[in-house]
Short mmCIF file of C-alpha atoms and ligand atoms in Angstrom, two decimals:
data_model
loop_
_atom_site.label_atom_id
_atom_site.label_comp_id
_atom_site.label_asym_id
_atom_site.label_seq_id
_atom_site.Cartn_x
_atom_site.Cartn_y
_atom_site.Cartn_z
CA MET A 27 -19.71 140.67 -35.50
CA ARG A 28 -16.91 138.88 -36.01
CA ARG A 29 -15.68 139.93 -32.40
CA GLY A 30 -18.99 139.16 -31.28
CA GLU A 31 -18.68 135.92 -32.13
CA THR A 32 -15.28 135.56 -30.28
CA LEU A 33 -17.16 136.75 -26.93
CA MET A 34 -20.08 134.23 -27.42
CA ASN A 35 -17.63 131.04 -27.93
CA LYS A 36 -15.42 132.12 -24.88
CA GLN A 37 -17.78 132.49 -22.60
CA LYS A 38 -19.54 129.06 -24.31
CA GLU A 39 -16.62 127.07 -23.13
CA THR A 40 -16.15 129.17 -19.45
CA ASN A 41 -20.00 127.64 -18.67
CA ARG A 42 -19.46 123.93 -20.36
CA GLU A 43 -19.95 121.99 -17.75
CA GLY A 44 -17.35 118.79 -18.17
CA TRP A 45 -17.03 114.89 -16.82
CA SER A 46 -16.62 114.91 -12.38
CA SER A 47 -13.89 112.72 -13.25
CA ASN A 48 -11.53 111.10 -14.92
CA ILE A 49 -12.39 107.76 -14.49
CA GLY A 50 -16.50 108.80 -15.62
CA PHE A 51 -14.71 109.69 -19.30
CA VAL A 52 -12.89 106.93 -19.64
CA LEU A 53 -16.63 104.70 -19.06
CA ALA A 54 -18.44 106.48 -21.92
CA ALA A 55 -16.72 106.37 -23.92
CA ALA A 56 -15.30 102.82 -23.43
CA GLY A 57 -19.24 103.09 -23.68
CA SER A 58 -19.23 103.71 -26.38
CA ALA A 59 -17.25 101.57 -28.70
CA ILE A 60 -18.30 98.33 -26.93
CA GLY A 61 -21.33 97.59 -28.21
CA LEU A 62 -23.48 95.22 -31.48
CA GLY A 63 -19.62 95.19 -33.16
CA ASN A 64 -17.96 92.94 -29.91
CA LEU A 65 -20.60 91.12 -29.13
CA TRP A 66 -21.95 90.13 -32.55
CA LYS A 67 -19.27 91.08 -35.00
CA PHE A 68 -16.16 90.03 -33.07
CA PRO A 69 -15.98 86.67 -32.68
CA TYR A 70 -17.78 85.09 -35.42
CA LEU A 71 -14.46 87.65 -37.23
CA VAL A 72 -12.01 85.43 -34.96
CA GLY A 73 -13.81 82.60 -35.95
CA LYS A 74 -13.32 82.67 -39.68
CA ASN A 75 -10.76 84.43 -40.05
CA GLY A 76 -7.70 82.05 -38.10
CA GLY A 77 -8.42 82.01 -34.43
CA GLY A 78 -5.63 83.36 -32.12
CA ALA A 79 -3.77 84.09 -35.43
CA PHE A 80 -6.39 87.06 -36.02
CA VAL A 81 -6.52 88.04 -32.59
CA PHE A 82 -3.46 88.76 -32.96
CA ILE A 83 -3.23 90.66 -35.55
CA TYR A 84 -6.26 93.03 -34.29
CA LEU A 85 -4.31 93.83 -31.17
CA ILE A 86 -1.06 94.90 -33.96
CA VAL A 87 -3.29 96.60 -35.51
CA LEU A 88 -5.00 97.75 -32.15
CA VAL A 89 -2.08 99.32 -30.27
CA VAL A 90 -0.39 100.97 -33.78
CA LEU A 91 -4.01 102.22 -35.09
CA GLY A 92 -6.09 102.09 -32.00
CA PHE A 93 -4.20 103.36 -29.71
CA SER A 94 -3.25 106.04 -31.61
CA LEU A 95 -6.44 107.65 -32.93
CA THR A 96 -7.68 107.46 -30.43
CA LEU A 97 -5.38 110.04 -28.62
CA GLY A 98 -5.61 111.87 -31.80
CA GLU A 99 -9.58 112.07 -31.75
CA ILE A 100 -9.06 112.65 -27.33
CA ALA A 101 -6.39 115.56 -28.20
CA ILE A 102 -8.32 117.86 -30.37
CA GLY A 103 -11.66 117.61 -28.10
CA ARG A 104 -9.58 118.30 -25.23
CA LYS A 105 -7.83 120.99 -27.71
CA GLY A 106 -11.10 123.15 -29.09
CA LYS A 107 -13.13 122.77 -26.01
CA LEU A 108 -16.35 122.19 -29.00
CA ASP A 109 -17.76 120.12 -30.83
CA ALA A 110 -16.89 117.82 -33.85
CA PHE A 111 -16.84 120.39 -35.92
CA GLY A 112 -16.00 123.12 -34.18
CA SER A 113 -13.55 121.54 -32.38
CA TYR A 114 -11.67 120.73 -35.79
CA ASN A 115 -12.27 123.97 -36.68
CA LYS A 116 -10.78 126.10 -34.28
CA ILE A 117 -7.86 123.97 -34.59
CA LYS A 118 -7.67 124.64 -38.37
CA LYS A 119 -10.22 126.86 -40.05
CA GLY A 120 -12.16 125.30 -42.62
CA TRP A 121 -11.14 122.11 -41.54
CA GLY A 122 -14.80 121.27 -40.30
CA PHE A 123 -15.29 119.51 -42.31
CA ILE A 124 -13.89 116.12 -41.74
CA GLY A 125 -16.37 116.39 -37.79
CA LEU A 126 -19.58 117.10 -40.32
CA ILE A 127 -19.09 114.08 -41.29
CA GLY A 128 -18.18 112.68 -38.64
CA ILE A 129 -20.94 114.02 -37.61
CA ALA A 130 -23.07 113.57 -40.39
CA CYS A 131 -22.58 109.56 -40.19
CA CYS A 132 -23.81 109.39 -36.51
CA PHE A 133 -26.99 110.46 -37.39
CA LEU A 134 -26.85 107.94 -40.20
CA ILE A 135 -25.75 105.20 -37.41
CA TYR A 136 -27.83 106.14 -34.99
CA SER A 137 -30.97 105.79 -37.00
CA TYR A 138 -30.33 102.75 -37.39
CA TYR A 139 -28.59 101.15 -34.20
CA VAL A 140 -31.74 103.25 -31.49
CA VAL A 141 -33.59 100.46 -33.87
CA ILE A 142 -31.81 97.26 -32.71
CA VAL A 143 -32.20 98.68 -29.43
CA GLY A 144 -35.72 98.06 -29.71
CA TRP A 145 -35.31 94.71 -30.46
CA ILE A 146 -33.42 93.83 -27.22
CA ILE A 147 -35.76 95.62 -25.41
CA LYS A 148 -37.92 93.72 -26.99
CA TYR A 149 -36.35 90.74 -26.41
CA LEU A 150 -35.22 90.96 -22.64
CA VAL A 151 -39.48 91.21 -22.48
CA ILE A 152 -40.06 88.53 -24.25
CA TYR A 153 -37.25 86.10 -21.55
CA LEU A 154 -39.09 88.50 -18.38
CA GLN A 155 -42.16 87.08 -19.47
CA GLY A 156 -40.00 83.17 -19.70
CA GLY A 157 -38.26 82.44 -23.75
CA ALA A 158 -38.62 82.18 -27.55
CA GLY A 159 -39.73 79.36 -27.37
CA LYS A 160 -39.20 76.28 -30.04
CA ASP A 161 -39.39 78.91 -33.01
CA PRO A 162 -36.92 81.45 -32.31
CA ALA A 163 -37.07 82.74 -35.61
CA GLN A 164 -40.30 82.81 -36.73
CA VAL A 165 -40.32 85.41 -33.20
CA PHE A 166 -37.44 87.43 -34.45
CA GLU A 167 -38.70 87.70 -38.87
CA SER A 168 -42.90 88.06 -37.37
CA PHE A 169 -41.53 90.83 -34.45
CA ILE A 170 -39.27 92.60 -37.36
CA SER A 171 -41.53 92.83 -40.23
CA SER A 172 -44.78 93.85 -38.12
CA THR A 173 -45.26 97.01 -38.47
CA THR A 174 -46.03 98.62 -35.19
CA PRO A 175 -45.25 96.84 -32.41
CA PRO A 176 -40.91 97.54 -33.22
CA ILE A 177 -41.37 101.15 -33.85
CA TYR A 178 -42.39 101.25 -30.34
CA TYR A 179 -40.00 99.36 -28.52
CA THR A 180 -38.08 101.82 -30.72
CA ALA A 181 -39.17 105.12 -28.89
CA VAL A 182 -38.64 103.32 -25.84
CA ALA A 183 -35.23 103.01 -26.51
CA LEU A 184 -35.07 106.10 -27.92
CA LEU A 185 -36.66 107.82 -24.76
CA LEU A 186 -34.11 106.46 -22.57
CA THR A 187 -31.02 107.44 -24.48
CA SER A 188 -32.57 110.87 -24.55
CA MET A 189 -33.36 110.83 -20.70
CA ILE A 190 -29.64 110.17 -20.58
CA VAL A 191 -28.60 113.16 -22.58
CA PHE A 192 -31.17 114.89 -21.64
CA LYS A 193 -29.94 115.67 -17.67
CA GLY A 194 -26.20 116.12 -19.02
CA VAL A 195 -22.32 114.95 -18.73
CA SER A 196 -21.74 114.43 -15.98
CA LYS A 197 -25.59 113.86 -14.67
CA GLY A 198 -26.59 112.23 -17.73
CA ILE A 199 -23.98 110.12 -19.43
CA GLU A 200 -21.39 109.67 -16.89
CA LYS A 201 -23.77 108.73 -13.76
CA ALA A 202 -24.98 105.89 -16.49
CA SER A 203 -22.06 105.04 -17.09
CA LYS A 204 -20.52 103.54 -14.27
CA ILE A 205 -23.82 102.39 -13.24
CA MET A 206 -24.25 100.15 -17.55
CA MET A 207 -19.89 99.28 -17.31
CA PRO A 208 -19.72 98.03 -13.93
CA GLY A 209 -23.02 95.83 -14.35
CA LEU A 210 -21.98 94.89 -18.51
CA PHE A 211 -18.49 93.09 -16.62
CA ILE A 212 -20.35 91.31 -13.70
CA PHE A 213 -22.79 90.28 -16.52
CA MET A 214 -20.39 88.64 -18.88
CA ILE A 215 -17.94 87.26 -15.83
CA ILE A 216 -21.27 84.91 -14.94
CA ILE A 217 -21.95 84.03 -18.59
CA LEU A 218 -18.88 83.00 -19.23
CA PHE A 219 -18.66 80.64 -16.27
CA ARG A 220 -21.79 79.13 -17.38
CA VAL A 221 -21.32 78.64 -20.84
CA LEU A 222 -17.09 76.72 -19.99
CA THR A 223 -19.12 74.00 -17.83
CA LEU A 224 -21.99 73.10 -20.59
CA PRO A 225 -20.31 69.88 -22.00
CA GLY A 226 -18.42 70.62 -25.66
CA SER A 227 -17.72 74.68 -25.01
CA PHE A 228 -14.19 73.55 -25.69
CA GLU A 229 -14.53 73.01 -29.05
CA GLY A 230 -15.60 76.62 -30.03
CA VAL A 231 -12.84 77.84 -27.24
CA LYS A 232 -10.85 76.39 -30.22
CA TYR A 233 -12.21 77.21 -32.83
CA PHE A 234 -11.98 80.96 -31.43
CA LEU A 235 -8.97 80.79 -30.57
CA LYS A 236 -6.76 78.80 -32.47
CA PRO A 237 -4.13 80.63 -34.92
CA GLU A 238 -4.14 79.30 -38.42
CA PHE A 239 -2.66 81.19 -39.86
CA GLU A 240 -2.07 80.21 -43.35
CA LEU A 241 -5.70 81.97 -43.20
CA ILE A 242 -4.16 85.30 -42.58
CA THR A 243 -4.40 87.12 -46.11
CA PRO A 244 -4.24 90.60 -46.83
CA LYS A 245 -7.85 90.99 -47.06
CA VAL A 246 -7.88 89.63 -42.58
CA ILE A 247 -6.34 92.28 -42.06
CA ILE A 248 -7.99 94.81 -43.39
CA ALA A 249 -10.60 92.73 -42.26
CA ALA A 250 -8.79 93.68 -38.71
CA VAL A 251 -8.45 97.46 -39.12
CA GLY A 252 -12.12 97.70 -40.23
CA GLN A 253 -13.08 96.09 -36.99
CA VAL A 254 -10.24 98.57 -35.13
CA PHE A 255 -12.09 101.29 -36.36
CA PHE A 256 -15.58 100.33 -36.07
CA SER A 257 -15.29 98.80 -32.56
CA LEU A 258 -13.34 101.53 -31.14
CA SER A 259 -16.02 103.58 -32.29
CA LEU A 260 -12.89 106.19 -34.54
CA GLY A 261 -13.45 108.55 -37.23
CA MET A 262 -17.22 109.87 -35.55
CA GLY A 263 -15.92 112.33 -33.63
CA ILE A 264 -17.43 111.06 -31.39
CA ILE A 265 -14.52 111.25 -28.78
CA ILE A 266 -14.06 114.17 -29.49
CA THR A 267 -16.94 115.07 -28.49
CA TYR A 268 -16.32 113.25 -25.25
CA GLY A 269 -12.91 114.50 -25.15
CA SER A 270 -13.57 118.30 -24.66
CA TYR A 271 -15.45 117.19 -22.28
CA LEU A 272 -12.40 116.66 -20.83
CA SER A 273 -10.41 119.06 -18.63
CA LYS A 274 -7.05 119.88 -19.27
CA GLY A 275 -4.41 118.15 -16.61
CA GLU A 276 -6.03 114.27 -17.16
CA ASN A 277 -3.33 112.51 -18.74
CA ILE A 278 -5.51 111.68 -22.06
CA ILE A 279 -2.26 108.62 -23.08
CA LYS A 280 -3.10 106.56 -19.87
CA ASP A 281 -7.14 106.97 -21.78
CA SER A 282 -6.04 105.66 -24.95
CA LEU A 283 -4.17 103.17 -23.63
CA ILE A 284 -7.48 101.81 -21.21
CA ILE A 285 -10.24 102.99 -23.42
CA PRO A 286 -8.75 100.69 -26.73
CA VAL A 287 -8.08 98.12 -23.42
CA LEU A 288 -12.03 98.31 -21.41
CA ASP A 289 -13.15 97.43 -25.17
CA THR A 290 -10.61 94.18 -26.63
CA ILE A 291 -11.70 92.71 -23.16
CA VAL A 292 -15.12 92.52 -23.60
CA ALA A 293 -15.13 91.74 -27.37
CA LEU A 294 -11.85 88.75 -26.10
CA LEU A 295 -15.13 88.01 -23.38
CA SER A 296 -17.56 87.98 -25.32
CA GLY A 297 -15.89 85.86 -28.33
CA LEU A 298 -15.51 82.98 -25.11
CA ILE A 299 -18.73 83.02 -24.60
CA ILE A 300 -20.80 83.22 -28.33
CA LEU A 301 -19.21 80.31 -29.70
CA PRO A 302 -18.06 77.99 -27.22
CA ALA A 303 -22.23 78.66 -26.47
CA VAL A 304 -23.50 78.11 -30.46
CA PHE A 305 -21.05 74.90 -29.71
CA ALA A 306 -21.83 73.13 -26.90
CA PHE A 307 -25.53 72.43 -28.54
CA GLY A 308 -24.33 72.14 -31.89
CA LEU A 309 -25.46 75.24 -33.41
CA GLU A 310 -23.46 77.73 -36.40
CA PRO A 311 -21.81 80.40 -35.16
CA SER A 312 -23.37 83.39 -37.54
CA ALA A 313 -22.33 87.48 -37.32
CA GLY A 314 -25.10 90.44 -36.93
CA PRO A 315 -28.75 89.87 -35.61
CA GLY A 316 -29.23 86.67 -36.59
CA LEU A 317 -26.44 85.45 -33.99
CA ILE A 318 -28.62 87.24 -31.47
CA PHE A 319 -31.45 87.15 -31.81
CA ILE A 320 -31.85 83.79 -32.82
CA THR A 321 -28.53 81.61 -32.82
CA LEU A 322 -28.84 81.96 -29.09
CA PRO A 323 -32.03 82.41 -28.39
CA LYS A 324 -31.65 78.21 -29.17
CA VAL A 325 -28.54 78.09 -26.54
CA PHE A 326 -30.70 79.23 -23.83
CA GLU A 327 -33.39 76.80 -25.22
CA ALA A 328 -31.55 74.37 -24.38
CA MET A 329 -29.89 74.63 -21.77
CA LYS A 330 -30.63 74.53 -17.58
CA PHE A 331 -31.17 78.39 -16.54
CA GLY A 332 -32.05 78.99 -19.96
CA GLY A 333 -34.37 81.66 -19.47
CA VAL A 334 -32.12 83.03 -16.38
CA PHE A 335 -29.64 83.15 -18.30
CA GLY A 336 -31.37 84.72 -21.98
CA VAL A 337 -32.45 88.15 -19.35
CA ILE A 338 -28.95 88.59 -17.96
CA PHE A 339 -27.42 88.07 -21.13
CA PHE A 340 -30.44 90.44 -22.94
CA ILE A 341 -29.61 93.18 -20.20
CA LEU A 342 -26.27 93.05 -20.78
CA VAL A 343 -26.10 93.62 -24.77
CA PHE A 344 -27.78 96.04 -23.55
CA PHE A 345 -26.10 97.95 -21.72
CA ALA A 346 -24.03 97.76 -24.19
CA ALA A 347 -26.34 99.23 -27.11
CA LEU A 348 -28.25 101.70 -24.66
CA SER A 349 -23.98 103.70 -24.09
CA THR A 350 -23.17 103.59 -27.95
CA THR A 351 -26.34 105.07 -28.45
CA ILE A 352 -26.25 107.68 -25.89
CA SER A 353 -22.37 108.61 -27.11
CA LEU A 354 -24.10 109.20 -31.19
CA MET A 355 -27.57 111.50 -29.51
CA GLU A 356 -24.41 113.36 -27.87
CA VAL A 357 -21.98 114.61 -30.54
CA LEU A 358 -25.60 115.43 -32.51
CA VAL A 359 -26.58 117.02 -29.32
CA THR A 360 -23.10 118.79 -28.21
CA PHE A 361 -23.44 120.53 -32.23
CA THR A 362 -26.02 121.72 -32.20
CA VAL A 363 -25.58 122.99 -28.58
CA ASP A 364 -22.20 124.36 -29.77
CA GLN A 365 -23.41 126.04 -32.67
CA GLY A 366 -26.66 126.10 -33.21
CA SER A 367 -26.49 127.78 -30.01
CA LEU A 368 -29.79 125.64 -28.12
CA LYS A 369 -29.59 124.91 -25.07
CA ARG A 370 -29.08 120.93 -24.26
CA GLU A 371 -32.89 120.90 -23.11
CA ASN A 372 -34.12 121.63 -26.51
CA SER A 373 -31.56 120.27 -28.63
CA VAL A 374 -32.59 116.78 -27.08
CA VAL A 375 -36.13 116.82 -27.83
CA PHE A 376 -35.74 118.16 -31.54
CA LEU A 377 -33.43 116.11 -32.59
CA SER A 378 -35.24 113.05 -31.07
CA ILE A 379 -38.37 114.04 -33.56
CA ILE A 380 -36.41 113.32 -36.16
CA VAL A 381 -34.56 110.57 -35.73
CA MET A 382 -37.59 109.28 -34.59
CA VAL A 383 -39.16 110.13 -38.17
CA VAL A 384 -35.93 108.64 -39.75
CA ALA A 385 -35.51 105.19 -37.38
CA ALA A 386 -39.22 104.10 -38.28
CA PHE A 387 -38.97 104.15 -41.33
CA THR A 388 -35.54 102.06 -40.54
CA SER A 389 -37.64 99.55 -39.19
CA LEU A 390 -40.32 99.52 -41.32
CA SER A 391 -37.61 98.81 -44.07
CA PHE A 392 -38.15 95.14 -42.04
CA GLY A 393 -41.36 94.74 -43.00
CA SER A 394 -44.24 96.62 -45.17
CA LEU A 395 -41.02 98.83 -46.92
CA SER A 396 -38.78 96.46 -47.66
CA GLU A 397 -39.64 96.06 -50.92
CA LEU A 398 -38.18 99.71 -51.32
CA LYS A 399 -35.06 99.82 -52.90
CA ILE A 400 -32.40 102.69 -52.12
CA PHE A 401 -29.32 101.84 -53.71
CA VAL A 402 -28.09 98.86 -55.69
CA GLY A 403 -30.96 96.55 -53.76
CA MET A 404 -30.80 97.64 -50.53
CA ASN A 405 -32.45 98.01 -48.63
CA PHE A 406 -32.98 101.21 -45.68
CA PHE A 407 -31.41 99.49 -44.06
CA ASP A 408 -29.00 97.95 -45.21
CA PHE A 409 -27.75 101.23 -47.73
CA LEU A 410 -28.00 102.63 -44.11
CA GLY A 411 -25.02 100.52 -42.98
CA TYR A 412 -23.18 99.70 -46.34
CA LEU A 413 -22.62 103.97 -45.99
CA THR A 414 -21.35 104.10 -43.25
CA ASP A 415 -19.05 101.08 -42.66
CA ASN A 416 -17.82 101.36 -46.23
CA ILE A 417 -17.39 105.21 -46.99
CA LEU A 418 -17.91 107.58 -44.31
CA LEU A 419 -16.41 105.71 -41.52
CA PRO A 420 -13.10 104.96 -43.67
CA LEU A 421 -12.85 108.96 -45.74
CA SER A 422 -13.27 110.27 -41.60
CA GLY A 423 -10.60 107.79 -40.53
CA LEU A 424 -8.61 109.04 -43.78
CA LEU A 425 -8.81 112.99 -42.56
CA LEU A 426 -8.29 113.01 -39.24
CA CYS A 427 -4.86 110.75 -39.64
CA ILE A 428 -4.15 113.86 -43.02
CA PHE A 429 -5.72 116.06 -40.19
CA VAL A 430 -2.71 114.62 -37.09
CA GLY A 431 -0.21 114.08 -39.10
CA TYR A 432 -0.58 116.91 -42.09
CA ILE A 433 -2.17 120.07 -40.51
CA TRP A 434 -1.73 120.42 -37.15
CA LYS A 435 1.17 121.55 -35.97
CA LYS A 436 3.54 119.04 -34.58
CA ASP A 437 4.99 120.99 -31.26
CA GLU A 438 0.92 122.21 -31.22
CA ILE A 439 0.16 118.78 -30.26
CA GLU A 440 2.53 117.26 -28.12
CA LYS A 441 2.22 120.69 -25.74
CA GLU A 442 -1.44 119.54 -25.60
CA VAL A 443 -1.33 116.04 -25.49
CA THR A 444 1.82 115.72 -22.94
CA SER A 445 0.05 119.20 -21.05
CA GLY A 446 2.45 121.21 -21.35
CA GLY A 447 4.67 118.90 -21.42
CA ASP A 448 3.43 117.70 -17.00
CA ILE A 449 2.87 114.42 -19.27
CA LYS A 450 6.20 112.34 -20.52
CA PHE A 451 4.83 110.57 -24.12
CA THR A 452 8.97 109.07 -24.32
CA LEU A 453 6.92 106.92 -27.55
CA PHE A 454 5.98 110.60 -28.67
CA GLU A 455 7.51 110.72 -32.68
CA THR A 456 7.09 107.15 -32.77
CA TRP A 457 3.48 108.28 -32.24
CA PHE A 458 3.39 111.28 -34.46
CA TYR A 459 5.53 109.38 -37.46
CA GLY A 460 3.41 106.26 -36.64
CA VAL A 461 0.03 108.40 -37.58
CA ARG A 462 1.79 110.92 -39.98
CA TYR A 463 2.48 107.55 -42.36
CA LEU A 464 1.86 104.34 -41.46
CA GLY A 465 -1.80 106.03 -40.64
CA VAL A 466 -3.45 107.32 -43.79
CA LEU A 467 -1.44 105.04 -45.70
CA LEU A 468 -3.37 101.36 -43.85
CA LEU A 469 -6.38 104.47 -44.17
CA SER A 470 -5.92 105.22 -48.02
CA LEU A 471 -5.75 100.84 -48.71
CA ILE A 472 -8.78 100.37 -46.23
CA LEU A 473 -10.92 103.54 -48.07
CA LEU A 474 -9.84 101.82 -51.68
CA GLN A 475 -11.27 98.51 -50.97
CA SER A 476 -14.37 99.85 -49.56
CA LEU A 477 -14.97 101.87 -53.25
CA GLY A 478 -14.26 98.67 -54.53
CA PHE A 479 -11.46 98.92 -56.30
CA GLU A 480 -9.12 95.77 -56.73
CA GLY A 481 -5.44 94.58 -57.62
CA LYS A 482 -2.64 96.94 -59.66
CA VAL A 483 -4.58 100.12 -59.23
CA VAL A 484 -4.78 99.81 -54.86
CA TRP A 485 -0.78 99.21 -55.49
CA TYR A 486 -0.29 102.27 -57.46
CA VAL A 487 -2.55 105.09 -55.66
CA LEU A 488 -0.53 103.32 -52.13
CA ALA A 489 2.46 104.08 -54.12
CA VAL A 490 1.64 108.01 -54.99
CA VAL A 491 0.39 108.76 -51.40
CA LEU A 492 4.64 107.81 -50.57
CA ILE A 493 5.42 109.89 -52.83
CA LEU A 494 2.97 112.19 -52.15
CA GLN A 495 4.38 112.24 -48.27
CA ILE A 496 7.77 112.21 -49.14
CA ILE A 497 7.68 115.70 -51.35
CA PHE A 498 5.71 116.79 -48.12
CA GLU A 499 8.79 116.10 -45.52
CA VAL A 500 10.80 118.16 -47.65
CA LEU A 501 9.21 120.87 -48.70
CA GLU A 502 7.93 120.88 -44.55
CA LYS A 503 11.86 121.09 -43.84
CA GLN A 504 11.93 123.90 -46.19
CA GLY A 505 9.71 125.51 -44.28
CA LYS A 506 7.72 125.61 -48.05
CA LEU A 507 4.07 124.89 -46.30
CA ASP A 508 3.79 127.03 -42.92
CA PHE A 509 1.03 128.68 -44.65
CA PHE A 510 -0.50 125.69 -44.43
CA LYS A 511 -0.54 124.28 -40.42
CA SER A 512 -2.42 125.04 -38.44
CA LYS A 513 -1.20 128.06 -35.46
N1 LIG B 604 -18.69 100.79 -31.05
C1 LIG B 604 -19.92 100.40 -31.77
C2 LIG B 604 -19.99 99.28 -31.17
O1 LIG B 604 -18.97 97.96 -31.00
C3 LIG B 604 -20.32 101.03 -32.93
C4 LIG B 604 -19.57 102.49 -33.42
C5 LIG B 604 -18.69 102.46 -34.18
C6 LIG B 604 -20.78 103.39 -33.35
C7 LIG B 604 -18.95 103.87 -34.90
C8 LIG B 604 -20.63 103.85 -32.88
C9 LIG B 604 -19.93 105.02 -33.86
O2 LIG B 604 -20.79 98.63 -31.40
#
């Protein structure tokens, strides 16, 4: 039986398709990373938390954690050559559960993200028909609280995602990313020029970038870590899944640098577009749906040729968000294909139906089900956001750091990351010990904070973690922990 299973797995691995080019992989991974986190969260966080000073902190966290964990995830996927669950499990039996948390998280995030992609499509239609009019708040509220229209638009978003994933990794996802990502950049540059030539826009640039170091508190640093994580789609098994379709010779160290850089460029561009536009018309910046569905429509209404820029803007948001839902779906599909031996095509159909049911619930939570409170006064949509952002994401991030730092044998990771020594990685030791110590400590901190712990308790727990780390290091040096490690 075991033998049969292994043989089947081997066969699956060799039959597995893959990216047709490294750039295809990079664009698809960047596509997953670039999304609403960049467009509606980053500019607001920067403006609120110290402008240029926050950007500075963000960049440090990006290099320390963002790059490191992107590399960790790609390495796990490429080594395992299976879905997120299978890849962890293959490297060290019994650790697949980390992948399972990520996969569950993808399912939950997908179930609300796809609803928002539906709204984006609706807005694209609205702008193609001439704009959102004088009272965008009313247009938005009445649309999302209605019963069937948002569900129809959600279905369209889901169908588009499914059609691309249905076609497979290179013919579907890679091809779509190669169109959408360059398109996104070009559209962003066009809008950037328009916005920066508006009178009064400079106030927004100042709000966005003026460094105010006195605003930097530990909370702000924690917010930066959370944002890096969310924005890079880390801890979800997404980068593992995409990495599993990568061939052995590729330079994943370089890829792990390029993906966060692209993501950050889009985040910065977004700040340079959204805040100046909002300031030029004397409006207040905010985060979340209100920003792009209410505040920006007011800007487009007041701007010359605003209707045209509205269309361009919503296409760009659509590209950013669709490339993210594609990655969420692909994690689920790869899981069912690798573990459940489903055919990709069947899996896509099956999953689409399930996700559609949950997504319909999410959509209704803005209207007829808005009174249905699931957890401390949250509706279904808020609950999904809370559960994924505050609990599952930091938890699986922490487990990822523990896996890379403590479970996967150091020589083996080095072999994987450097393609057996072919690729130079001078900072390997720094990277490895960075994840082992800093990664684990930082993510423990985030998890504690997300769970609502504050003050002294946090420091006590972190001290205990540090002591455990040191004990581990000593015992490991004495060779007493080999049973714990991967082969
Ligand atoms: N990275 C995505 C964004 O910036 C959000 C996301 C997080 C998607 C986690 C998948 C998983 O919008």
